[in-house]
Coordinates of C-alpha atoms in Angstrom, one line a residue:
Chain A
M12 CA -21.9 32.4 44.5
N13 CA -18.5 30.6 45.4
Q14 CA -19.3 27.5 44.8
D15 CA -16.7 24.7 43.9
P16 CA -17.4 23.9 40.1
V17 CA -16.7 20.3 40.6
S18 CA -19.5 19.7 42.8
Q19 CA -22.2 21.5 40.4
V20 CA -21.2 18.7 37.7
D21 CA -24.4 16.5 37.2
Q22 CA -23.2 13.5 39.4
E23 CA -25.3 10.9 37.6
R24 CA -24.2 12.3 34.1
L25 CA -20.6 11.2 35.1
G26 CA -19.2 8.4 33.5
E27 CA -21.6 8.5 30.6
L28 CA -20.0 7.9 26.8
V29 CA -20.3 10.7 24.5
T30 CA -19.8 9.8 20.7
I31 CA -18.0 12.6 18.8
N32 CA -17.6 12.7 14.9
I33 CA -14.4 13.7 13.6
G34 CA -14.1 15.2 10.1
P35 CA -14.4 14.2 7.1
S36 CA -13.2 17.9 6.7
H37 CA -11.8 18.9 9.6
P38 CA -8.6 20.9 9.7
A39 CA -6.3 18.8 11.5
M40 CA -7.4 16.0 9.1
H41 CA -5.0 14.7 6.5
G42 CA -7.3 14.6 3.2
T43 CA -11.3 13.7 3.9
L44 CA -10.9 11.0 6.9
R45 CA -13.5 10.5 9.0
V46 CA -13.4 8.9 12.6
I47 CA -16.2 8.2 14.5
T48 CA -15.1 8.4 18.3
V49 CA -16.5 7.1 21.4
T50 CA -15.1 8.8 24.2
D51 CA -15.4 8.8 28.2
G52 CA -14.5 12.5 29.4
E53 CA -11.3 12.8 27.1
T54 CA -10.2 9.5 26.8
I55 CA -11.0 7.4 23.5
V56 CA -13.4 4.1 24.1
K57 CA -13.5 3.3 20.5
A58 CA -12.6 5.1 16.9
E59 CA -13.8 3.6 14.1
P60 CA -12.4 5.1 10.8
E61 CA -14.5 5.8 7.8
I62 CA -13.1 5.9 4.7
G63 CA -14.1 6.0 0.8
Y64 CA -14.5 9.8 0.8
L65 CA -11.7 10.2 -2.0
H66 CA -12.9 6.5 -3.9
R67 CA -12.2 7.3 -7.6
G68 CA -12.5 3.7 -8.7
V69 CA -8.5 3.3 -9.8
E70 CA -8.9 -0.2 -10.1
K71 CA -11.8 -0.2 -12.4
L72 CA -10.1 2.3 -14.3
G73 CA -7.5 0.0 -14.3
E74 CA -9.3 -2.5 -16.5
N75 CA -10.4 -0.2 -18.8
L76 CA -7.3 2.0 -19.6
T77 CA -4.6 0.4 -21.8
Y78 CA -1.3 0.0 -19.7
H79 CA 0.1 3.0 -20.6
Q80 CA -2.3 4.9 -20.3
F81 CA -2.7 3.5 -16.3
I82 CA 0.9 4.9 -15.5
P83 CA -0.8 8.7 -15.0
I84 CA -3.6 7.5 -12.5
T85 CA -1.0 6.0 -10.5
D86 CA 0.5 9.7 -9.8
R87 CA -3.0 10.1 -7.8
L88 CA -2.4 7.3 -5.5
N89 CA 0.0 8.6 -3.0
Y90 CA 0.0 12.0 -4.0
C91 CA 3.0 13.1 -1.5
S92 CA 5.0 10.8 -3.6
A93 CA 4.2 9.7 -7.1
I94 CA 7.1 8.0 -8.3
P95 CA 7.5 5.2 -6.3
N96 CA 3.9 4.5 -7.0
N97 CA 4.5 4.6 -10.9
V98 CA 7.5 2.4 -10.6
S99 CA 5.5 0.1 -8.4
Y100 CA 3.0 -0.2 -11.4
E101 CA 5.4 -0.7 -14.5
M102 CA 7.5 -3.1 -12.3
A103 CA 4.6 -5.2 -12.3
V104 CA 3.8 -4.9 -15.9
E105 CA 7.6 -5.5 -16.2
K106 CA 7.4 -8.8 -14.3
L107 CA 4.3 -9.7 -16.4
M108 CA 6.0 -9.1 -19.6
G109 CA 9.4 -10.6 -18.5
I110 CA 11.5 -7.1 -19.5
E111 CA 14.8 -6.7 -18.1
V112 CA 15.0 -2.7 -17.6
P113 CA 18.5 -1.6 -18.6
E114 CA 20.8 -0.6 -15.2
K115 CA 20.9 2.8 -16.1
A116 CA 17.2 3.3 -16.2
Q117 CA 17.1 1.5 -12.6
L118 CA 19.9 3.9 -11.6
I119 CA 17.6 6.8 -12.5
R120 CA 14.4 5.0 -11.1
V121 CA 16.5 4.7 -7.8
I122 CA 17.7 8.4 -7.6
M123 CA 14.0 9.7 -8.2
M124 CA 12.6 7.1 -5.7
E125 CA 14.8 8.3 -2.9
L126 CA 14.5 11.6 -3.5
A127 CA 10.5 11.4 -3.5
R128 CA 10.9 9.1 -0.2
I129 CA 12.6 12.2 1.2
A130 CA 10.0 14.9 0.3
D131 CA 7.4 12.4 1.5
H132 CA 9.0 11.8 5.0
E133 CA 9.7 15.4 5.0
V134 CA 6.1 16.2 4.7
C135 CA 4.9 13.6 7.3
V136 CA 7.4 15.1 10.0
G137 CA 6.4 18.4 8.9
I138 CA 3.2 17.8 9.1
L139 CA 3.4 15.8 12.8
G140 CA 5.2 18.8 14.1
V141 CA 2.0 21.0 12.9
D142 CA -0.5 18.7 14.4
L143 CA 1.2 18.7 17.5
G144 CA 1.8 22.6 17.5
A145 CA 5.5 22.6 16.8
F146 CA 5.3 24.9 13.6
T147 CA 8.6 26.0 12.9
P148 CA 9.9 22.5 11.7
F149 CA 7.7 22.6 9.0
F150 CA 8.9 25.3 7.3
Y151 CA 12.5 24.1 7.6
L152 CA 11.6 20.9 5.9
I153 CA 8.7 22.0 3.1
I154 CA 11.3 24.3 1.8
Q155 CA 13.6 21.4 1.0
R156 CA 10.6 19.5 -0.2
E157 CA 10.1 22.1 -2.5
E158 CA 13.7 22.2 -3.4
I159 CA 13.2 18.5 -4.4
Y160 CA 9.7 19.0 -6.2
E161 CA 11.9 21.5 -8.2
I162 CA 14.3 18.8 -9.4
F163 CA 11.1 16.8 -10.3
E164 CA 9.6 19.5 -12.4
W165 CA 12.9 20.1 -14.1
Y166 CA 13.3 16.4 -15.0
N167 CA 9.7 16.2 -16.4
G168 CA 7.5 19.3 -15.9
A169 CA 5.2 18.2 -13.1
R170 CA 5.7 18.8 -9.5
L171 CA 3.3 16.2 -8.1
T172 CA 1.7 14.0 -10.8
N173 CA 5.0 13.1 -12.0
T174 CA 4.4 10.0 -14.3
F175 CA 7.7 9.0 -14.4
G176 CA 9.0 6.5 -16.6
R177 CA 7.6 4.1 -18.9
I178 CA 7.0 0.3 -18.9
G179 CA 10.6 -0.9 -19.8
G180 CA 12.8 1.9 -18.4
V181 CA 12.5 5.4 -18.2
D182 CA 11.6 7.9 -21.2
A183 CA 14.4 10.9 -20.4
D184 CA 17.9 10.8 -19.3
L185 CA 19.1 13.0 -15.9
P186 CA 19.8 16.7 -16.9
D187 CA 23.0 17.4 -17.1
D188 CA 23.3 20.1 -14.3
F189 CA 21.9 17.3 -11.8
E190 CA 25.0 16.9 -10.2
E191 CA 25.1 20.7 -9.5
R192 CA 21.6 20.8 -8.1
W193 CA 22.3 17.6 -5.9
R194 CA 25.4 19.1 -4.7
E195 CA 23.4 22.3 -3.7
L196 CA 20.4 20.5 -2.1
K197 CA 22.3 18.2 -0.3
P198 CA 23.7 20.1 2.8
N199 CA 20.6 21.8 3.2
L200 CA 18.8 18.7 3.5
R201 CA 21.0 17.4 6.2
K202 CA 20.7 21.4 7.8
A203 CA 16.8 21.2 7.6
N204 CA 16.8 17.4 9.2
E205 CA 19.7 18.8 12.0
E206 CA 17.5 22.2 12.6
T207 CA 14.5 20.0 13.0
E208 CA 16.4 17.1 15.2
K209 CA 17.3 20.1 17.6
L210 CA 13.9 21.5 17.7
L211 CA 12.0 18.3 18.1
T212 CA 14.1 15.3 19.5
H213 CA 14.9 16.5 23.2
N214 CA 12.2 18.9 23.4
R215 CA 10.4 18.2 26.2
I216 CA 7.1 18.9 25.2
W217 CA 7.4 17.0 22.1
M218 CA 9.1 14.0 23.9
D219 CA 5.7 14.4 26.3
R220 CA 3.6 14.3 23.2
T221 CA 4.8 11.6 21.2
I222 CA 6.9 9.1 23.8
G223 CA 4.4 6.0 24.7
V224 CA 1.7 7.4 22.2
S225 CA -0.1 4.7 20.2
A226 CA 2.6 2.1 20.9
F227 CA 2.3 -1.1 19.2
S228 CA 3.8 -4.5 19.4
P229 CA 5.5 -6.2 16.5
E230 CA 3.4 -9.0 16.9
D231 CA 0.1 -7.2 16.5
A232 CA 1.6 -5.1 13.9
L233 CA 2.7 -8.3 11.9
N234 CA -0.5 -9.6 12.6
W235 CA -2.6 -6.2 11.4
G236 CA -0.4 -6.2 8.0
F237 CA 1.8 -3.3 8.7
T238 CA 4.8 -2.6 6.6
G239 CA 7.6 0.4 6.2
P240 CA 8.6 2.8 9.0
C241 CA 5.3 2.0 11.0
L242 CA 6.4 -1.7 11.1
R243 CA 10.2 -0.8 11.7
A244 CA 9.4 1.6 14.7
C245 CA 7.8 -1.5 16.2
G246 CA 11.4 -3.2 15.8
V247 CA 10.9 -5.4 13.1
K248 CA 13.7 -5.0 10.7
R249 CA 12.3 -5.9 7.2
D250 CA 12.5 -3.4 4.3
L251 CA 12.0 -5.0 0.5
R252 CA 14.9 -2.6 -0.4
K253 CA 16.9 -5.5 1.5
D254 CA 14.8 -8.3 1.9
E255 CA 13.6 -8.8 -1.9
P256 CA 15.8 -6.8 -3.8
Y257 CA 14.8 -4.7 -7.0
C258 CA 16.4 -2.0 -8.9
M259 CA 19.9 -2.6 -7.9
Y260 CA 19.3 -1.8 -4.3
D261 CA 21.2 -4.9 -3.6
Q262 CA 24.4 -2.9 -4.4
F263 CA 24.2 0.2 -2.1
D264 CA 25.2 0.3 1.1
F265 CA 22.6 1.5 3.6
N266 CA 21.0 0.6 7.3
I267 CA 17.5 0.0 7.9
P268 CA 16.8 1.8 11.4
V269 CA 14.3 0.2 13.6
G270 CA 12.5 1.5 16.7
E271 CA 11.8 0.0 20.2
H272 CA 8.4 0.8 21.2
G273 CA 6.2 1.7 18.2
D274 CA 5.5 4.9 19.2
V275 CA 4.7 8.3 17.4
F276 CA 8.6 9.2 18.6
D277 CA 9.6 6.0 17.0
R278 CA 7.9 6.6 13.9
Y279 CA 9.5 10.1 13.8
K280 CA 13.0 8.9 14.5
V281 CA 12.9 6.3 12.1
R282 CA 11.6 8.3 9.2
M283 CA 14.3 10.9 10.1
I284 CA 17.0 8.4 10.2
E285 CA 15.5 7.0 6.8
M286 CA 16.0 10.4 5.4
E287 CA 19.8 10.3 5.8
E288 CA 20.0 6.6 4.5
S289 CA 18.3 7.7 1.2
I290 CA 20.9 10.9 0.9
K291 CA 23.9 8.0 0.8
I292 CA 21.7 5.6 -1.7
I293 CA 21.4 8.8 -3.8
D294 CA 25.1 9.3 -3.6
Q295 CA 26.0 5.7 -4.5
A296 CA 23.6 5.5 -7.2
Y297 CA 25.0 9.0 -8.9
K298 CA 28.4 7.1 -8.7
L299 CA 27.3 4.0 -10.3
Y300 CA 25.1 6.2 -12.6
K301 CA 28.3 8.4 -13.9
E302 CA 30.2 5.1 -14.7
M303 CA 27.6 4.3 -17.0
P304 CA 28.6 5.3 -20.7
A305 CA 26.8 8.2 -22.0
D306 CA 25.0 6.5 -24.5
A307 CA 23.7 3.3 -22.7
P308 CA 20.3 2.5 -23.1
L309 CA 17.4 3.9 -21.1
K310 CA 14.7 1.6 -21.9
A311 CA 14.1 -2.1 -23.0
R312 CA 12.8 -3.0 -26.3
V313 CA 9.0 -3.1 -25.8
P314 CA 6.3 -3.1 -28.4
K315 CA 4.4 0.2 -29.0
V316 CA 1.3 -1.4 -27.9
I317 CA 2.0 -3.3 -24.8
K318 CA 0.1 -6.8 -24.7
P319 CA 1.5 -8.7 -21.8
P320 CA 0.8 -12.4 -22.0
A321 CA -1.9 -14.0 -20.1
G322 CA -0.9 -14.4 -16.5
E323 CA -1.1 -13.0 -13.0
V324 CA 2.0 -11.5 -11.2
Y325 CA 2.2 -9.5 -8.0
S326 CA 5.3 -7.0 -7.5
A327 CA 6.0 -4.9 -4.3
L328 CA 8.4 -2.4 -3.9
E329 CA 9.2 -0.3 -0.5
S330 CA 7.2 3.1 -1.0
P331 CA 7.9 5.8 1.5
N332 CA 4.9 4.3 3.5
G333 CA 5.6 0.5 3.2
E334 CA 4.8 -2.2 0.9
L335 CA 3.3 -1.1 -2.3
G336 CA 2.1 -3.8 -4.4
F337 CA 0.8 -4.2 -7.8
F338 CA -1.3 -7.2 -8.7
V339 CA -1.6 -7.5 -12.6
R340 CA -3.7 -10.3 -14.3
S341 CA -3.6 -10.0 -18.2
D342 CA -6.1 -12.1 -20.4
G343 CA -3.4 -11.4 -23.5
S344 CA -5.5 -8.1 -24.1
D345 CA -4.2 -4.2 -24.4
K346 CA -5.9 -3.6 -21.0
A347 CA -5.2 -5.5 -17.9
Y348 CA -7.9 -7.6 -16.8
R349 CA -7.7 -6.8 -13.1
I350 CA -5.6 -4.7 -11.1
R351 CA -5.3 -5.0 -7.7
I352 CA -3.0 -1.9 -5.6
R353 CA -2.1 -2.9 -2.3
P354 CA -1.7 0.2 -0.6
P355 CA 0.9 0.4 2.5
C356 CA -1.4 2.8 4.4
Y357 CA -4.8 1.1 4.4
M358 CA -3.4 -1.8 6.1
I359 CA -1.8 0.2 8.7
Y360 CA -4.9 2.5 9.0
Q361 CA -7.2 -0.6 9.8
A362 CA -5.6 -1.3 13.2
F363 CA -6.8 2.2 14.2
N364 CA -8.9 1.6 16.9
D365 CA -6.2 -0.7 18.5
L366 CA -3.7 2.1 17.9
V367 CA -5.6 5.0 19.8
K368 CA -7.8 3.3 22.3
G369 CA -7.2 4.1 25.7
G370 CA -5.3 7.5 24.6
M371 CA -6.6 11.1 24.8
V372 CA -8.4 12.8 21.7
A373 CA -5.6 15.3 21.0
D374 CA -3.3 12.1 20.6
L375 CA -5.4 10.6 17.9
I376 CA -4.3 13.5 15.5
A377 CA -0.7 12.9 16.5
C378 CA -1.8 9.2 15.6
I379 CA -2.7 9.9 12.2
S380 CA -0.1 12.0 10.9
S381 CA 2.7 9.8 12.4
L382 CA 0.8 6.9 10.3
N383 CA 1.0 9.0 7.3
V384 CA -2.5 8.0 6.1
V385 CA -2.8 9.6 2.5
A386 CA -6.4 9.6 1.4
G387 CA -5.5 9.3 -2.4
E388 CA -3.7 5.9 -1.3
L389 CA -6.3 4.6 1.0
D390 CA -9.5 5.2 -0.6
R391 CA -8.0 4.7 -4.6
Chain B
M53 CA 16.0 -26.8 0.9
E54 CA 13.1 -27.7 -1.6
D55 CA 11.6 -26.0 -4.1
L56 CA 8.3 -23.8 -2.4
R57 CA 6.4 -26.0 -5.4
E58 CA 7.6 -29.4 -3.7
R59 CA 6.9 -28.0 -0.3
V60 CA 3.9 -26.7 -0.5
E61 CA 2.7 -29.9 -2.6
K62 CA 3.9 -32.1 0.0
C63 CA 1.7 -30.1 3.0
L64 CA -1.5 -29.9 1.2
G65 CA -1.3 -32.2 -1.5
P66 CA -1.8 -35.7 1.0
K67 CA -4.7 -34.0 2.6
G68 CA -6.3 -33.5 -0.9
L69 CA -6.3 -29.4 -0.5
V70 CA -5.0 -28.9 -3.8
V71 CA -7.3 -28.3 -7.1
A72 CA -4.5 -26.7 -8.8
M73 CA -1.1 -25.3 -8.7
T74 CA 0.2 -22.5 -11.5
E75 CA 3.1 -20.3 -11.8
C76 CA 3.8 -17.5 -13.7
R77 CA 7.1 -15.7 -13.7
G78 CA 8.0 -17.3 -10.4
D79 CA 4.5 -16.0 -8.6
L80 CA 3.4 -19.7 -7.5
S81 CA -0.5 -20.1 -6.8
V82 CA -2.5 -22.4 -5.8
E83 CA -5.9 -23.1 -5.8
V84 CA -7.5 -24.7 -2.8
P85 CA -11.2 -25.8 -1.9
K86 CA -13.0 -23.5 -0.6
A87 CA -15.0 -25.1 2.0
R88 CA -11.4 -26.0 3.8
L89 CA -9.6 -22.6 3.4
L90 CA -9.3 -22.2 6.8
D91 CA -7.6 -25.5 7.3
V92 CA -5.3 -24.5 4.6
M93 CA -4.6 -21.4 5.8
H94 CA -3.4 -22.9 9.4
L95 CA -1.4 -25.4 7.5
L96 CA 0.5 -23.0 5.7
K97 CA 1.1 -20.9 8.8
D98 CA 2.3 -23.4 11.0
T99 CA 4.0 -26.1 9.2
P100 CA 7.7 -25.7 9.9
D101 CA 9.1 -25.5 6.3
L102 CA 6.2 -23.3 5.1
E103 CA 5.4 -20.6 7.8
F104 CA 3.5 -18.1 5.7
D105 CA 3.0 -15.8 8.7
F106 CA 2.0 -13.0 7.0
L107 CA -1.0 -11.9 5.3
S108 CA -0.4 -9.2 2.6
D109 CA -3.6 -8.5 0.5
V110 CA -6.8 -10.4 0.0
F111 CA -9.2 -9.3 -2.9
G112 CA -12.0 -10.5 -5.3
V113 CA -11.6 -11.4 -9.0
D114 CA -14.7 -11.7 -11.0
N115 CA -14.1 -13.8 -14.6
L116 CA -17.0 -13.2 -16.0
A117 CA -15.2 -11.4 -18.9
F118 CA -12.4 -13.4 -18.9
Y119 CA -14.1 -16.5 -20.0
E120 CA -16.4 -14.4 -22.7
K121 CA -13.1 -13.1 -24.3
Q122 CA -11.4 -16.5 -24.2
K123 CA -14.1 -18.3 -26.1
P124 CA -13.4 -17.2 -29.6
K125 CA -10.0 -17.3 -29.5
K126 CA -8.4 -19.6 -31.8
K127 CA -5.5 -21.2 -30.0
P128 CA -4.2 -20.0 -26.6
E129 CA -0.4 -19.1 -26.4
G130 CA 1.7 -19.9 -23.5
E131 CA 0.5 -22.3 -20.8
E132 CA 0.3 -20.0 -17.8
T133 CA -3.1 -19.6 -16.7
E134 CA -4.8 -22.5 -15.5
V135 CA -8.1 -21.1 -17.1
K136 CA -6.6 -21.8 -20.5
K137 CA -6.2 -25.7 -19.8
E138 CA -9.4 -26.1 -18.3
K139 CA -12.1 -27.8 -20.6
G140 CA -15.7 -28.3 -20.3
P141 CA -18.2 -25.8 -18.2
P142 CA -16.7 -22.7 -17.4
P143 CA -15.4 -22.7 -13.2
P144 CA -17.3 -20.5 -10.6
R145 CA -17.3 -17.0 -11.4
F146 CA -15.4 -15.0 -8.8
E147 CA -12.0 -15.9 -7.1
V148 CA -10.9 -14.7 -4.0
I149 CA -6.9 -14.2 -3.9
Y150 CA -4.8 -14.1 -1.0
L151 CA -1.3 -12.9 -0.8
L152 CA 0.8 -14.8 1.6
L153 CA 4.2 -14.0 2.6
S154 CA 6.8 -15.8 4.8
L155 CA 8.8 -13.2 6.7
K156 CA 11.5 -15.6 7.8
R157 CA 12.4 -16.9 3.7
T158 CA 10.5 -13.6 2.1
E159 CA 8.7 -16.2 0.2
R160 CA 5.5 -15.0 -1.5
L161 CA 2.3 -17.8 -2.0
Q162 CA -0.9 -17.3 -3.2
V163 CA -4.1 -19.0 -2.3
K164 CA -7.3 -18.8 -4.4
V165 CA -10.4 -20.0 -4.1
R166 CA -12.9 -20.0 -6.6
V167 CA -16.6 -18.8 -5.5
A168 CA -19.6 -19.9 -7.4
E169 CA -22.6 -17.0 -8.0
D170 CA -25.1 -18.9 -6.3
D171 CA -23.0 -19.4 -3.5
M172 CA -21.1 -16.5 -2.2
E173 CA -20.0 -17.0 1.3
V174 CA -16.3 -17.4 2.1
D175 CA -14.9 -18.4 5.4
S176 CA -13.1 -15.4 6.7
V177 CA -9.5 -15.4 7.7
T178 CA -9.7 -12.7 10.2
S179 CA -9.6 -14.8 13.0
I180 CA -5.8 -16.3 11.9
W181 CA -4.9 -12.6 10.7
K182 CA -6.3 -9.1 11.4
A183 CA -4.8 -7.7 8.4
A184 CA -8.1 -9.6 6.4
T185 CA -10.1 -7.0 8.0
W186 CA -10.5 -4.0 5.5
P187 CA -9.6 -6.0 2.6
E188 CA -12.6 -8.8 3.2
R189 CA -14.8 -5.7 3.6
E190 CA -13.8 -4.6 0.6
A191 CA -14.4 -7.5 -1.4
F192 CA -17.8 -7.7 0.0
D193 CA -18.2 -3.8 -1.1
M194 CA -16.9 -4.4 -4.7
F195 CA -18.1 -8.1 -5.6
G196 CA -20.8 -8.7 -3.0
L197 CA -18.2 -11.6 -1.6
R198 CA -19.6 -12.4 1.7
F199 CA -17.0 -13.7 4.4
K200 CA -18.3 -15.9 7.4
G201 CA -17.2 -15.1 10.8
H202 CA -15.8 -11.2 9.8
P203 CA -16.6 -9.2 12.9
N204 CA -17.7 -6.2 11.0
L205 CA -18.8 -7.0 7.5
K206 CA -20.3 -3.9 6.0
R207 CA -19.5 -1.4 2.9
L208 CA -16.2 0.2 3.4
L209 CA -15.7 2.4 0.3
M210 CA -18.9 2.8 -1.3
W211 CA -21.8 4.4 1.3
D212 CA -23.7 1.7 2.6
E213 CA -27.2 1.9 0.6
F214 CA -25.3 1.6 -2.7
P215 CA -27.1 -0.8 -4.8
A216 CA -24.5 -2.6 -6.9
Y217 CA -21.0 -4.0 -6.6
P218 CA -19.0 -1.8 -9.0
L219 CA -15.8 -3.8 -9.6
R220 CA -18.1 -6.8 -11.2
K221 CA -17.6 -6.9 -14.9
D222 CA -21.2 -6.5 -16.0
Y223 CA -21.1 -3.1 -13.8
P224 CA -20.4 -0.2 -16.2
L225 CA -17.4 2.2 -15.8
E226 CA -19.7 5.1 -15.7
G227 CA -21.8 3.9 -13.1
R228 CA -25.5 3.5 -13.5
G229 CA -26.2 7.3 -12.0
E230 CA -26.6 6.2 -8.6
E231 CA -26.8 9.3 -6.1
R232 CA -26.7 9.2 -2.7
H233 CA -29.2 11.2 -0.6
L234 CA -28.1 11.9 3.2
V235 CA -30.7 11.8 5.5
Y236 CA -30.0 14.1 8.6
G237 CA -31.5 14.3 11.9
E238 CA -31.9 10.4 12.4

């Protein structure tokens, strides 16, 4: 019975394609995503994502709720970082109504949005590590993310579904001891990032699992509608904070990291550097904020019932995942006529087949994690 | 550099490709004839001083309620939507809006086509931008717009057997009690 196992393989069945269903509820999946893969051995021949398991009809709800009632619904898009969703929607309605938001409110928005960006990137990098078998960095990052959520909670009472701001500005000022909290948090954030980099960046296994995996060319990325860190990882320097500045972003000094190969490693690296840049932005924004008089207005004069004039606008901002845009059409009543959300990871995830084709099944999970696909945003 | 409006007019106007042009809060939108959508997109993409090379989004709009609501109003205020200016029979029910972006100039343009209820077919732009793949599928899913030349036109968010188009204005918010019956072992 000492036969070579290879010779026992049924020669006729070699090269036969196998269809594997991954998800919708799979421990390595981010939310309820489903991918139907056709594999040849362990190599992926075709991967077809199926989405819609978290579809709640957010756009339909937007047509049936008043403008202010819709803000809490936008929390449920990218639930890892709700604040950029809220602000993006508010900016669209403000643009439609022609409201100038006071500078102090804009600075509070910037501070909160950058905190949310750090939290989002921390989850993304942490989970990417977990999916590839590196469990330790997850803890370093998730502790700091929780500290950021403490700040959110202490600002308006919610960890995840923040319902931040109002149309025309923000409802509350930063609490008095923000400076103290931020001074405490900042070195911890930097330390966690440093430790993560130490554990991952030059780790032999990490490099083998990420470098060259699901690499994408800049031309393809633009053709598929990529934005955000995934596009920058391909080497395209595009960031709405610089290209189409909103919320006073043109007054801050920060860099936009770009990658070279568009692979998982570059996406990870771009996110790590962006966290550091966000810390710099928060410092600058807080400095400007402190120069403002204490009684500066936080909210523009907005009618109690929001009734924008008939018209339609599209307004977008750079969310942690990329360009998050809202198209709002008003017919002059107190409810929007049509709200269209342009979620960033929706555009990125549609290229999934091209991203993973020819790779291994294990790399498929790494790819999903590095794209930061959030089901709430994907399915709306 | 000329205004974006003039440049678009200069590019599309002489070929008779502009039906209407409106501006709302700095967002320019141009309505083009449905039959020549692909020509328009190629022109907008390849003309040197436009270069709208990035497709941001594609989505449908159902104008059914918009016209019904507009009628009883006494006097429309503001001249911002072209819908208000028009007289006579209401324009076709559906609209497809394409959000374009020029990466070099960071300018945005909305291109729209109107689609009548009895002819729901629009040319797919997936041959120009792959980014339209899922958004077009979603517009099919939500409004029943059919995109000619789309590689894989099937429902995206709702299940395949779903009997209605949920984002249409005549579909109730609560739904009609559709249930999904999964068939196993097929």
